[in-house]
Coordinates of C-alpha atoms in Angstrom, one line a residue:
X833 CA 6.9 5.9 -13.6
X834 CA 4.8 5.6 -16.9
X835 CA 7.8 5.6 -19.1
X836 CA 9.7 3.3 -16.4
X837 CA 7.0 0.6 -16.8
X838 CA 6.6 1.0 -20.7
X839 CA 9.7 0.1 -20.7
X840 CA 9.5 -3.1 -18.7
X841 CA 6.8 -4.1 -20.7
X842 CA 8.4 -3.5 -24.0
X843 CA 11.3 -5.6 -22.5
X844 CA 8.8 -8.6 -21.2
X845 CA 7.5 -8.4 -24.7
X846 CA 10.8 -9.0 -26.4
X847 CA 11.7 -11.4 -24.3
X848 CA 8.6 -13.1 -24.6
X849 CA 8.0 -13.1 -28.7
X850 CA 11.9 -13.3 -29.0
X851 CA 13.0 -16.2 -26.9
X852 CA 15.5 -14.3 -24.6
X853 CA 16.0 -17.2 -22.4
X854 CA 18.0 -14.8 -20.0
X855 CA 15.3 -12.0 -19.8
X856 CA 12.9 -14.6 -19.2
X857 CA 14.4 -16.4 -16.5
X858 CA 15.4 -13.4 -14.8
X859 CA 11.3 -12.5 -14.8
X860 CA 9.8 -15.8 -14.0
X861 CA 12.1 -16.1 -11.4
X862 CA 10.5 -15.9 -7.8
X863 CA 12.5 -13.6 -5.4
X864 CA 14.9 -14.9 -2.6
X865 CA 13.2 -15.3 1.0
X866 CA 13.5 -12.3 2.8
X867 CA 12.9 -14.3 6.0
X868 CA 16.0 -16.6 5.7
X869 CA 18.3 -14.2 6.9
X870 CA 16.5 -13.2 10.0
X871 CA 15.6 -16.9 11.8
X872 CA 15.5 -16.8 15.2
X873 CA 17.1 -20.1 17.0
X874 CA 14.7 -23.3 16.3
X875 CA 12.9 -21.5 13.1
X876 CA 12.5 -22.6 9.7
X877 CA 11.0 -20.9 7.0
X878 CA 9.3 -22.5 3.7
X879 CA 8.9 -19.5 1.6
X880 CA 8.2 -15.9 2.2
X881 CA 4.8 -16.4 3.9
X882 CA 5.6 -18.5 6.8
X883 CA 8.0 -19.8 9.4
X884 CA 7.4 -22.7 11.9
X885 CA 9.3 -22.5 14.8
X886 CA 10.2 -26.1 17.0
X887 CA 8.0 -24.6 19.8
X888 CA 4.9 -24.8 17.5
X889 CA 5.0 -21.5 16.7
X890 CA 3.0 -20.7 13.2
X891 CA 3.8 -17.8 11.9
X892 CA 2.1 -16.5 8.9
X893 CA 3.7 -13.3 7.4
X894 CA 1.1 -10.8 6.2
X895 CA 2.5 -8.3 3.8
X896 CA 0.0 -5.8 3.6
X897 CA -1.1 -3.3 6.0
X898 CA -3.8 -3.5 8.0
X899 CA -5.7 -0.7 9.1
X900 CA -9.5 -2.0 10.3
X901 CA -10.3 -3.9 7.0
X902 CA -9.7 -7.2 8.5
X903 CA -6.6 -8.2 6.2
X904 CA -3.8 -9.6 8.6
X905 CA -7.0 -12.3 9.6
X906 CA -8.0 -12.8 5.6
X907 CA -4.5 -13.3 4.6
X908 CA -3.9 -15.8 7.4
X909 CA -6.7 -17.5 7.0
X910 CA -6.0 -18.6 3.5
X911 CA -2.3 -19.7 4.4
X912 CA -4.0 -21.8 7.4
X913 CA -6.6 -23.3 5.6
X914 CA -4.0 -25.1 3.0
X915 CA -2.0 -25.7 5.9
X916 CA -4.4 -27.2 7.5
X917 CA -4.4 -25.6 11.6
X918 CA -6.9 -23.4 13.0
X919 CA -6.5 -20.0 13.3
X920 CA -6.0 -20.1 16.6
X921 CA -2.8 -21.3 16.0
X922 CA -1.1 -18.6 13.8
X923 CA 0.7 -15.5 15.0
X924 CA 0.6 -13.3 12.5
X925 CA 3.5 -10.7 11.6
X926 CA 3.9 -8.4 9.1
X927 CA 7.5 -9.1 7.7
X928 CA 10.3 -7.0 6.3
X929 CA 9.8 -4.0 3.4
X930 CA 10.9 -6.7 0.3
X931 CA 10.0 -7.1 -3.3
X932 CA 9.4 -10.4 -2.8
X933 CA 5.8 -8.9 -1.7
X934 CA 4.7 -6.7 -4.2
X935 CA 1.5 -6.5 -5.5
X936 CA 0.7 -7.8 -8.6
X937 CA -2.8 -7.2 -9.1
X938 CA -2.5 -3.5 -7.7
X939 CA -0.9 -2.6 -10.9
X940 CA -2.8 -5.4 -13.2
X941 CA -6.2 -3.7 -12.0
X942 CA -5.4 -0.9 -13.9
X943 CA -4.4 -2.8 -17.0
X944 CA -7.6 -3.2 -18.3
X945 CA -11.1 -2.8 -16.7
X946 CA -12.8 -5.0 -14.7
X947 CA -15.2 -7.0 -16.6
X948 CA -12.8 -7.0 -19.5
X949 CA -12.2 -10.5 -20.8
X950 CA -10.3 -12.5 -23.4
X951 CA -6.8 -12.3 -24.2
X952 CA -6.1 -8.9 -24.6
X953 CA -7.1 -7.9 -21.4
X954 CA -5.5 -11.1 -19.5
X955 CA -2.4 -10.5 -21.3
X956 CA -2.4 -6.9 -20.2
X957 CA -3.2 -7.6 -16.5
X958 CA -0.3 -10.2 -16.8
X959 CA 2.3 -8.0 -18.3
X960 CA 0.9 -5.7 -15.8
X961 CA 1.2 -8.1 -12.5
X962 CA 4.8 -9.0 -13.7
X963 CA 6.2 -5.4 -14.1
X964 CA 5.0 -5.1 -10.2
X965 CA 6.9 -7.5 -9.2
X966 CA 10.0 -6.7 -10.9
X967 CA 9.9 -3.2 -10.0
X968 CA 9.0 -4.6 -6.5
X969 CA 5.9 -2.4 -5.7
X970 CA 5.1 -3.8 -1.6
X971 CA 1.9 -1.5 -1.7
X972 CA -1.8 -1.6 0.1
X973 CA -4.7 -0.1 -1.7
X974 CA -7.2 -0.5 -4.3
X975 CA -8.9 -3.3 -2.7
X976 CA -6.7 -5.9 -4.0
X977 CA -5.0 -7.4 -1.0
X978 CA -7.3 -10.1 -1.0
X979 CA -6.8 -10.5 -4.6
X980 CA -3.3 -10.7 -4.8
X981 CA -3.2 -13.1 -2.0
X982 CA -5.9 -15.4 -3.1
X983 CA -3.9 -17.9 -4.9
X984 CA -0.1 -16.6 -3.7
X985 CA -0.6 -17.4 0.0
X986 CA -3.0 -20.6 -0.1
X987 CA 0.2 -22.1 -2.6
X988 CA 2.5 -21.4 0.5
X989 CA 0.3 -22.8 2.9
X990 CA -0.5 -26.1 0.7
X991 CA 3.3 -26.1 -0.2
X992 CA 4.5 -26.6 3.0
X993 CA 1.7 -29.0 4.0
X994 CA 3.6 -31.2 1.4
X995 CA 6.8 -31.0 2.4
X996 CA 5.7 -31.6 6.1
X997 CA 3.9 -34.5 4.7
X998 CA 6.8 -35.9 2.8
X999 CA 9.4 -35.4 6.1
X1000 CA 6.9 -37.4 8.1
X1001 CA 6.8 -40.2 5.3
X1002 CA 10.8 -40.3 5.4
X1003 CA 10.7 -40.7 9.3
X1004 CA 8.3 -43.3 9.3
X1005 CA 9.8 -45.0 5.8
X1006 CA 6.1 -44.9 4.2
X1007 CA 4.6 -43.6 1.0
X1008 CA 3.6 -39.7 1.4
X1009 CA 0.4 -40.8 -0.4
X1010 CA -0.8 -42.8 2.9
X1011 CA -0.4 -39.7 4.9
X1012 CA -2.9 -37.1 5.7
X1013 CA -2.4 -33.0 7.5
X1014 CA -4.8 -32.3 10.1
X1015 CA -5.0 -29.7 13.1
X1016 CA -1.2 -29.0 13.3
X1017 CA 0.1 -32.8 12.7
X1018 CA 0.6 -35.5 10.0
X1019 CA -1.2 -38.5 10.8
X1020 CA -0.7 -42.1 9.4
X1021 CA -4.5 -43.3 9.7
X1022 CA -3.0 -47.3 9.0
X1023 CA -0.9 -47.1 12.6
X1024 CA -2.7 -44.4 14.1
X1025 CA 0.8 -42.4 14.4
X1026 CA 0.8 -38.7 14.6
X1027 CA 4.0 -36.5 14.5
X1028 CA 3.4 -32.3 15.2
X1029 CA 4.5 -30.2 12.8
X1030 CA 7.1 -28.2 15.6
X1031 CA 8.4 -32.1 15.2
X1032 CA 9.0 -32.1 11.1
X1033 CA 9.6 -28.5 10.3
X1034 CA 13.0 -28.5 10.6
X1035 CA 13.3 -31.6 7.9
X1036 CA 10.8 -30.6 6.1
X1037 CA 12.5 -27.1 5.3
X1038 CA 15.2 -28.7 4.3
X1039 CA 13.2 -30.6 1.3
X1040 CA 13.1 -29.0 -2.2
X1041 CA 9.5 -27.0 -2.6
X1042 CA 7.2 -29.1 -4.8
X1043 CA 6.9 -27.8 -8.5
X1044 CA 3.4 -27.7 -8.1
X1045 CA 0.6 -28.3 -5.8
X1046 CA -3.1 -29.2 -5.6
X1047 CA -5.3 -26.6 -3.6
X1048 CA -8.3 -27.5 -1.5
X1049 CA -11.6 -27.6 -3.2
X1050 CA -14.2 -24.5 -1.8
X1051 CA -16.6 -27.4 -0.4
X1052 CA -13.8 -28.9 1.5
X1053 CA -12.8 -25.4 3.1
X1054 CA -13.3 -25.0 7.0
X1055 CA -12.1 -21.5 7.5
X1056 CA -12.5 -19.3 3.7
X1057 CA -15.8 -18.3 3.8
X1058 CA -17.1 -18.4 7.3
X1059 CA -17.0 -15.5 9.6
X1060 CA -14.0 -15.7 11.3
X1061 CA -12.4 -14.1 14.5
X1062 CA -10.2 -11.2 14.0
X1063 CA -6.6 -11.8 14.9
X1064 CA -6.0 -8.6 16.3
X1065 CA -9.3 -7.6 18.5
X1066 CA -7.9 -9.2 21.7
X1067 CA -5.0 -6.6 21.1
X1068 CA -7.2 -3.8 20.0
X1069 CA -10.0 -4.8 22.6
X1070 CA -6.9 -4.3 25.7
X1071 CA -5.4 -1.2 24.0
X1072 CA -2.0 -2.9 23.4
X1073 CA 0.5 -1.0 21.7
X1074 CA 0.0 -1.8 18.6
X1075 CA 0.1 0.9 16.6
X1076 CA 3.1 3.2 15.5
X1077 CA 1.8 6.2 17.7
X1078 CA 2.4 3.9 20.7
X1079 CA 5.8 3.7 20.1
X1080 CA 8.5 3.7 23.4
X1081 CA 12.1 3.0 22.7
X1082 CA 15.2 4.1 25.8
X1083 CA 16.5 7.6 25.5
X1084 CA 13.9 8.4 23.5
X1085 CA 13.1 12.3 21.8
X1086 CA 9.8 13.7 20.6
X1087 CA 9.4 15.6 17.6
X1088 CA 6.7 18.1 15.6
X1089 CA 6.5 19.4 12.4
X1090 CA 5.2 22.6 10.9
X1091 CA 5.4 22.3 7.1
X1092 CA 3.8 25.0 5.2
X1093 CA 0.4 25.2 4.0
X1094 CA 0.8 26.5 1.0
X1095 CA 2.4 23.1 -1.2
X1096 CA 5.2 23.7 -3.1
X1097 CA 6.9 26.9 -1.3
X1098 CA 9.0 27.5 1.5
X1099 CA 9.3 30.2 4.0
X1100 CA 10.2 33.6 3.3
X1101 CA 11.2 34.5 7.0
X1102 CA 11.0 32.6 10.3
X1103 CA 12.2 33.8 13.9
X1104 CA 12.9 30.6 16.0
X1105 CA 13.5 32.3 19.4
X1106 CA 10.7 32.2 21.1
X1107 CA 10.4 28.0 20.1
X1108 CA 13.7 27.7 21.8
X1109 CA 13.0 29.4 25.0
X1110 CA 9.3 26.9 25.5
X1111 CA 10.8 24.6 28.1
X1112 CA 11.6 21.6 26.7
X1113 CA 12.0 22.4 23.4
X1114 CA 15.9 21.3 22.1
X1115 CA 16.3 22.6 18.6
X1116 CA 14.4 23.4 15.8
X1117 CA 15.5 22.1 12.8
X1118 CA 14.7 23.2 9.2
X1119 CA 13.3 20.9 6.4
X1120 CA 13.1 20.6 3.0
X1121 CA 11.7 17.6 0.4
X1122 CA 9.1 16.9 -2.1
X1123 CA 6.6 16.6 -0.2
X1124 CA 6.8 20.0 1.2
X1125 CA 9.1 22.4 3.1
X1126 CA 9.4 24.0 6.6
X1127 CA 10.9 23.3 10.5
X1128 CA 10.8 20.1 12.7
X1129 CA 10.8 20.9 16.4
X1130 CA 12.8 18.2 18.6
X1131 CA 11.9 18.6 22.5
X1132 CA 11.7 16.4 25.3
X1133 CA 8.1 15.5 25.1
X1134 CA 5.6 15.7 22.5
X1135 CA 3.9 18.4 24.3
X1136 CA 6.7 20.5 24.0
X1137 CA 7.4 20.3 20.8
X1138 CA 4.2 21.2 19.7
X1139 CA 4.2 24.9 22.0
X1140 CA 7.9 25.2 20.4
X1141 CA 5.9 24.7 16.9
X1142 CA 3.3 27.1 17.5
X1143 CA 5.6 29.8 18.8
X1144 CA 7.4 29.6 15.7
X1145 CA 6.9 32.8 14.2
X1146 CA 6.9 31.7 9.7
X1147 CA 5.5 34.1 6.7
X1148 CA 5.1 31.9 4.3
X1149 CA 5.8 32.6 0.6
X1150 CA 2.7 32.9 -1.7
X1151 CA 1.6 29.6 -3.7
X1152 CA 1.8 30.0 -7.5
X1153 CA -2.1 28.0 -7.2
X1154 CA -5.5 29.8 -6.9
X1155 CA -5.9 30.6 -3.5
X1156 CA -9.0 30.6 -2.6
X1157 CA -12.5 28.4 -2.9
X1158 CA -13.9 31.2 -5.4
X1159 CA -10.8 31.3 -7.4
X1160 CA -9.8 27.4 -7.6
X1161 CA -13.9 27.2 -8.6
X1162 CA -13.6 29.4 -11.6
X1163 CA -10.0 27.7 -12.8
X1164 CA -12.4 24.1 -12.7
X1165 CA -14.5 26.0 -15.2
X1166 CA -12.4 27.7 -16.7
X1167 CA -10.9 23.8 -17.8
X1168 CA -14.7 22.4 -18.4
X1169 CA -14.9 25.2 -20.8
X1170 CA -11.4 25.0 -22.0
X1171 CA -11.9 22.1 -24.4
X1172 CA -8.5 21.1 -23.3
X1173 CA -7.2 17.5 -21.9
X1174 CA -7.2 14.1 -23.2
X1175 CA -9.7 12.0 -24.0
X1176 CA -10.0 8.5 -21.5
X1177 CA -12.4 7.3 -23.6
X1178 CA -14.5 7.2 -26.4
X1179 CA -17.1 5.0 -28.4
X1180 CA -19.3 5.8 -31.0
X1181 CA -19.8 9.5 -31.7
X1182 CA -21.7 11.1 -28.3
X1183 CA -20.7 14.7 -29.3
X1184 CA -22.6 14.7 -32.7
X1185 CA -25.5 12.7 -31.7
X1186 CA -26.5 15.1 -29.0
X1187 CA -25.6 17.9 -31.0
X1188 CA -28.8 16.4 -33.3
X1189 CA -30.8 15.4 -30.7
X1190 CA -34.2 16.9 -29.5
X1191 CA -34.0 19.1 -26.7
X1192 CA -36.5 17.8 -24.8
X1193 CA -34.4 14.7 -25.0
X1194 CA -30.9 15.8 -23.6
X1195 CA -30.5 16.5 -19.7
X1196 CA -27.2 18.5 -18.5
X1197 CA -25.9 18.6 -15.2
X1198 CA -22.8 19.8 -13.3
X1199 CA -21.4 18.2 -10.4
X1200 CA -18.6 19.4 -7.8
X1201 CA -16.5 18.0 -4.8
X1202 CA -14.6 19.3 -2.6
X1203 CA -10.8 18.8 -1.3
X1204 CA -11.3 15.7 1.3
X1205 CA -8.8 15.0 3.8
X1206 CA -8.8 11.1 4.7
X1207 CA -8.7 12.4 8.5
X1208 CA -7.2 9.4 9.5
X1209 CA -8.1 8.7 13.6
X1210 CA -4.6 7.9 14.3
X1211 CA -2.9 11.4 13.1
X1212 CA 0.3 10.9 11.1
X1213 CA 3.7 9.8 13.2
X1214 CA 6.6 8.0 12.4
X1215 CA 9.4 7.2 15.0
X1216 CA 13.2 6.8 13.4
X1217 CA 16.7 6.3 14.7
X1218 CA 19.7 6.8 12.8
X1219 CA 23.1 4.9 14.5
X1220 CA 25.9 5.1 12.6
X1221 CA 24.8 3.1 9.3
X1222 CA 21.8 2.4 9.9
X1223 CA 18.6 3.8 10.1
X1224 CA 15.2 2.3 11.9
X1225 CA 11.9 3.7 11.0
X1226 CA 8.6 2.7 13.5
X1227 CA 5.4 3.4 11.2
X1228 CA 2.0 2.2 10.0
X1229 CA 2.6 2.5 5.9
X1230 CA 0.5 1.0 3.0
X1231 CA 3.8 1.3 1.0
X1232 CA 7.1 0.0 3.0
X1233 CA 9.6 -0.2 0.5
X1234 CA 8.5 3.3 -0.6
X1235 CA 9.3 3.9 2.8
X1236 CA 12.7 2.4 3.0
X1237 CA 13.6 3.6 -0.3
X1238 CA 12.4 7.6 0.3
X1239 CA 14.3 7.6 3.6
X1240 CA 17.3 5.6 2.8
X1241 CA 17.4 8.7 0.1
X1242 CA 16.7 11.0 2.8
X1243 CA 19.5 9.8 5.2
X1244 CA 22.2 9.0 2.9
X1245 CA 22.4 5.4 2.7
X1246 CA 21.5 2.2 0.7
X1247 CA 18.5 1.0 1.0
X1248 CA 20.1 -2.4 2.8
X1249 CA 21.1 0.2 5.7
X1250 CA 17.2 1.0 6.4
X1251 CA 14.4 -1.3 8.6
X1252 CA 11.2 -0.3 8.6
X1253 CA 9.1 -2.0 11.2
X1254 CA 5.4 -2.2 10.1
X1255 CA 2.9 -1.0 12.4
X1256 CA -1.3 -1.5 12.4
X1257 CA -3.0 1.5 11.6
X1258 CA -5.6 3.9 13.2
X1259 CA -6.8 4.3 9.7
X1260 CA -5.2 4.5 6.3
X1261 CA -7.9 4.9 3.3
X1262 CA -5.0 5.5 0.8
X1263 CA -3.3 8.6 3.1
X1264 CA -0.9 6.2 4.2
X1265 CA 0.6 5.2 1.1
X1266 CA 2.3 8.5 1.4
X1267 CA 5.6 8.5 2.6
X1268 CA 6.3 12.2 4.2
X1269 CA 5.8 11.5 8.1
X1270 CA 8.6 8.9 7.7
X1271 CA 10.8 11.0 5.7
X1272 CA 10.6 13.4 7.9
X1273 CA 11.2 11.2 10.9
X1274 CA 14.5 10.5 9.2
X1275 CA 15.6 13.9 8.5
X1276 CA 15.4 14.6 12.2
X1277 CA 17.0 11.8 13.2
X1278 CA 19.9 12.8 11.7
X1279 CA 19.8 15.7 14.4
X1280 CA 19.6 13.9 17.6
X1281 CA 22.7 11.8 18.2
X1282 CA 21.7 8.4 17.4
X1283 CA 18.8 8.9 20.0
X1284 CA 15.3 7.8 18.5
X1285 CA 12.7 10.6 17.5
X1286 CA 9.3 9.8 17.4
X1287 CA 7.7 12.3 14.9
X1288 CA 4.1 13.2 16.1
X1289 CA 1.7 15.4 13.8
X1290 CA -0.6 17.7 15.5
X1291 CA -4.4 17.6 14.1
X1292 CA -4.3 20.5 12.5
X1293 CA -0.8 19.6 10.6
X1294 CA -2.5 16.7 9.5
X1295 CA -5.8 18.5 8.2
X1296 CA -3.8 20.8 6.6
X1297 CA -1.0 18.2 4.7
X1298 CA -3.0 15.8 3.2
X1299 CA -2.6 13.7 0.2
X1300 CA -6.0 15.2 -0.4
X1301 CA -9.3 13.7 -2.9
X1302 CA -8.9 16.4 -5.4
X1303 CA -11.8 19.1 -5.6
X1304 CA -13.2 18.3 -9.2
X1305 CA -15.7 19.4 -11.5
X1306 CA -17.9 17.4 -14.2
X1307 CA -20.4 18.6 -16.7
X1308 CA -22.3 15.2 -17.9
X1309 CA -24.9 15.7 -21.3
X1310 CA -27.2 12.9 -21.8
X1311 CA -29.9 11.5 -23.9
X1312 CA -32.6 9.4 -23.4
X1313 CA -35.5 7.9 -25.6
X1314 CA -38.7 7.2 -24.6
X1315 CA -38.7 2.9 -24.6
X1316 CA -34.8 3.3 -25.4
X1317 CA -33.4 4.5 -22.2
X1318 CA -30.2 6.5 -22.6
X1319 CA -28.4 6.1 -25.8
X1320 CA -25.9 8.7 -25.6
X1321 CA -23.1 10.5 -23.1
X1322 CA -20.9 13.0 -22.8
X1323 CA -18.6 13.3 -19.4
X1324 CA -16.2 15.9 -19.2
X1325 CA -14.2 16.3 -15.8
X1326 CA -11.8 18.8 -14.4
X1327 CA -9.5 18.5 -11.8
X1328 CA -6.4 19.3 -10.7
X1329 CA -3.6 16.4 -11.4
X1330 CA -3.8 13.0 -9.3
X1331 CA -1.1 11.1 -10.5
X1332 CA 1.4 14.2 -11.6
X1333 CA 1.1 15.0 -7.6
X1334 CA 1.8 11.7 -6.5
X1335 CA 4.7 11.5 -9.1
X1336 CA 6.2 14.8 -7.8
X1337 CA 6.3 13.6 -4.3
X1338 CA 7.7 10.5 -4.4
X1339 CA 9.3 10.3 -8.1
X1340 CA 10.4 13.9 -8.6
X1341 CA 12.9 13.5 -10.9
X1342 CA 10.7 10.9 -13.5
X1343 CA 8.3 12.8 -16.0
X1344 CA 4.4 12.7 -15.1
X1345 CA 2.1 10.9 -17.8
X1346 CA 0.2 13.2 -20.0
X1347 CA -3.2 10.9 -19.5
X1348 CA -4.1 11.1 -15.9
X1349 CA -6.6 8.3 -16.0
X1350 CA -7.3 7.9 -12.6
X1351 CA -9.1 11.1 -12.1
X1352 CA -11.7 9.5 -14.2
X1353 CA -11.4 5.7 -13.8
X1354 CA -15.0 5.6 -13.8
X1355 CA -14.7 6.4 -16.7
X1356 CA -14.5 3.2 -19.0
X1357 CA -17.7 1.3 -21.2
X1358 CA -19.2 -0.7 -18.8
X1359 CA -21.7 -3.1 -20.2
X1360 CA -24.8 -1.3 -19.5
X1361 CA -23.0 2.1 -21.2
X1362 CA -24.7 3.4 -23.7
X1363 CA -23.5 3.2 -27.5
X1364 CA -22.6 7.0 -28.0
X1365 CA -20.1 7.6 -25.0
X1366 CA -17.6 9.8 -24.7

């Protein structure tokens, strides 16, 4: 992925300083609506973020997943607010897997830190945010939902204000500039006539977008900023089904997995016979991908499949890892001793100037955490059905078009064969962005005859298959002056790889990077760092 995106930036760059007129176009150029080709009778969309329908439907599309951080309600909010309803009045939905949602400042967070400024580290957020979107990355986490969205989804919201403005100035032959939005409506304050918007959408879709629009000022905001209702507590107050785990579809199957524990081995032996005689139990199916290899069990209930899991009777082969608290404890010291790694950052000379300093001016410490699971209330589950050439998939995912892509891969077609529908989430905290539950779910719905499979983890299968925090080690050497405060440090950290993992699971056959900066992305010079840092 490093190398993938080097080389969209290189290519940005060229076209950029070079005046490919082509290259640029193809860039700046804002995707198709992904909505377009799914309008139900009486709809009209304006642009990826929202439909009105000629019942008065409003529906606001939310791109990114919500799992208890109040995004579907943020996200609307700023699309209502330009378009001038309450929130009452929007239904929100998630919409398709498309790159015409990716995140931009996912990617351009990581481009240079955070209270970075001039143009070096605006032009690398920007070449940053642009490779996102044309490698289409549709992904919740980091905290930048809100960010993304900020501008993106007020524009929609203001942009079709204007062009349901404008269609209300053509019906009523007047200048637009007369007119004002309010609560759902245009009005014409010099004849007092008001026209809904169910009334205009229709012609107003139908009107070219504006080039540009002007956004509310902050003082003349009536829902940013104020405590607002969540969309979804009526839903989650009632215990509607609203997450993936809730999932009912006809003729429905119900599946477990039991994947091994030991990542990145197989089994060397397995006896399924006593799994096929638990009643219920249908077929036991064996599995193998990146993100780890061993049996699904499809049954007639979920209960069944999880007795046919644990009669399963798997040795496991060994892992080529330390196996052991004791032993992974002396590898991290082993590597803070080593000398080895590379070097995230570095100003001023913090090695030599504690190497002169006074001792009773230098403080060392050492610092471990463990492995973390994100023990996630909802366990992992994912519901597919594969009919003919086309594959459904039922989940809660941060990343959908990982998810589409991964088990289009997985099932053998294009990625146009494959629908995910996005679910809410009983938790997600960055677990979700993984993509195995749904793989799996794919795999065995290749096994049950076009039936649906809803994939349900056991707790212990989740505890145990994590996309875990890594255990890591740091050794930190400081000095501090009396009347000075600190004036030098030296950070080294060992871990095991972050990104390398994630690469291997979902990009297997691209090379991981050699820096692996997000194990120390604390890592950078912060204002209040001292001058010796390293």
């Amino acid at each position: 992925m490093g190398r993938v995106t080097r080389r969209i930036f290189l290519g940005l760059g060229v076209a950029a300083a070079g005046g490919l007129a082509v290259g640029t176009w193809w860039v700046r150029a804002p995707h198709d609506n992904p909505l377009e080709d799914g309008l139900a009778e009486g709809e009209t969309t304006f642009n990826p973020w929202l439909k009105i329908a000629e019942d008065g439907t409003i529906t606001v599309i939310v791109p990114r997943a919500e799992m208890g951080q109040g995004v579907t309600t943020t996200l609307a909010a700023l699309v209502a607010e330009e378009l001038e309803v309450p929130l009452s009045a929007v239904t929100v939905d998630p919409g398709p897997a498309d790159p015409a949602y990716h995140n931009a400042a996912l990617l351009a967070s990581g481009a240079a830190k955070p209270w970075a400024t001039g143009w070096t580290a605006e032009l690398a957020r920007d070449l940053a945010g642009t490779g996102a979107k044309v490698l289409g990355l549709q992904i919740t986490g980091g905290s930048t939902s809100t960010i993304d969205a900020y501008e993106t989804m007020r524009r929609a919201g203001a942009t079709a204000r204007v062009q349901l403005v404008r269609a209300a100035a053509a019906r009523w032959d007047v200048e637009a500039a007369g007119l004002r939005a309010e609560d759902g409506a245009v009005v014409d304050p010099a004849s007092g006539e008001r026209l809904a918007y169910a009334e205009l959408a229709a012609a107003a879709g139908a009107l070219d977008a504006p080039g540009d629009v002007d956004l509310k000022a902050p003082e003349d905001w009536r829902l940013l900023g104020r405590s607002l209702p969540r969309v979804d507590m009526e839903a989650k107050c009632s215990g509607a089904p609203i997450f993936a785990i809730d999932e009912e579809l006809p003729e429905m199957l119900h599946a477990t997995v039991r994947i091994s524990p030991r990542f990145g081995v197989g089994a060397a032996s397995v006896a399924t016979e006593a799994a096929l005689k638990v009643p219920g139990v249908l077929k036991v199916v064996p599995l193998e991908t990146s993100f780890g290899r061993g049996f699904g069990v499809v049954a007639a209930n979920t209960w069944a499949a999880f007795k046919g899991a644990e009669a399963l009777e798997i040795e496991w082969e060994p892992a080529d890892y330390p196996a052991d608290d004791a032993a992974q404890g002396a590898a991290l010291a082993e590597g803070l001793a080593s000398g080895e790694g590379f070097e995230a950052m570095a100003e001023g000379d913090a090695p030599a100037f504690l190497a002169s300093a006074p001792a009773d001016e230098v403080l060392e410490l050492d610092y471990e955490v463990p492995f973390l699971a994100h023990a996630t209330m909802e366990p992992m589950n994912a519901t597919a059905r594969l009919a003919g050439p086309s594959l459904e998939v039922w989940t809660g995912t941060q990343a959908p078009g990982l998810v589409r892509s991964l088990c289009a891969a997985a099932a053998g077609l294009s990625d146009g064969r494959v629908t995910v529908h996005q679910r809410m989430m009983g938790g997600g905290f960055g677990r979700r962005a993984e993509s195995d539950a749904a793989v799996y779910a794919a795999l065995l719905a290749r096994e049950t005859d076009a039936r649906p499979v809803k994939v349900t983890w056991s707790r212990e299968e989740d505890m145990s298959h994590d996309g875990y925090r890594p255990r890591a080690r740091a050794r930190i050497r400081a000095q501090a002056r009396p009347g000075e405060g600190l004036v030098a440090l030296d950070v080294r950290v060992a871990a095991p790889p972050l990104i390398a993992s994630v690469m291997a699971r979902h990009y297997p056959s691209l090379p991981a990077p050699s820096a692996d900066d997000p194990m120390v992305e604390g890592r950078g010079a912060p204002p209040h760092a001292p001058p010796h840092t390293r």
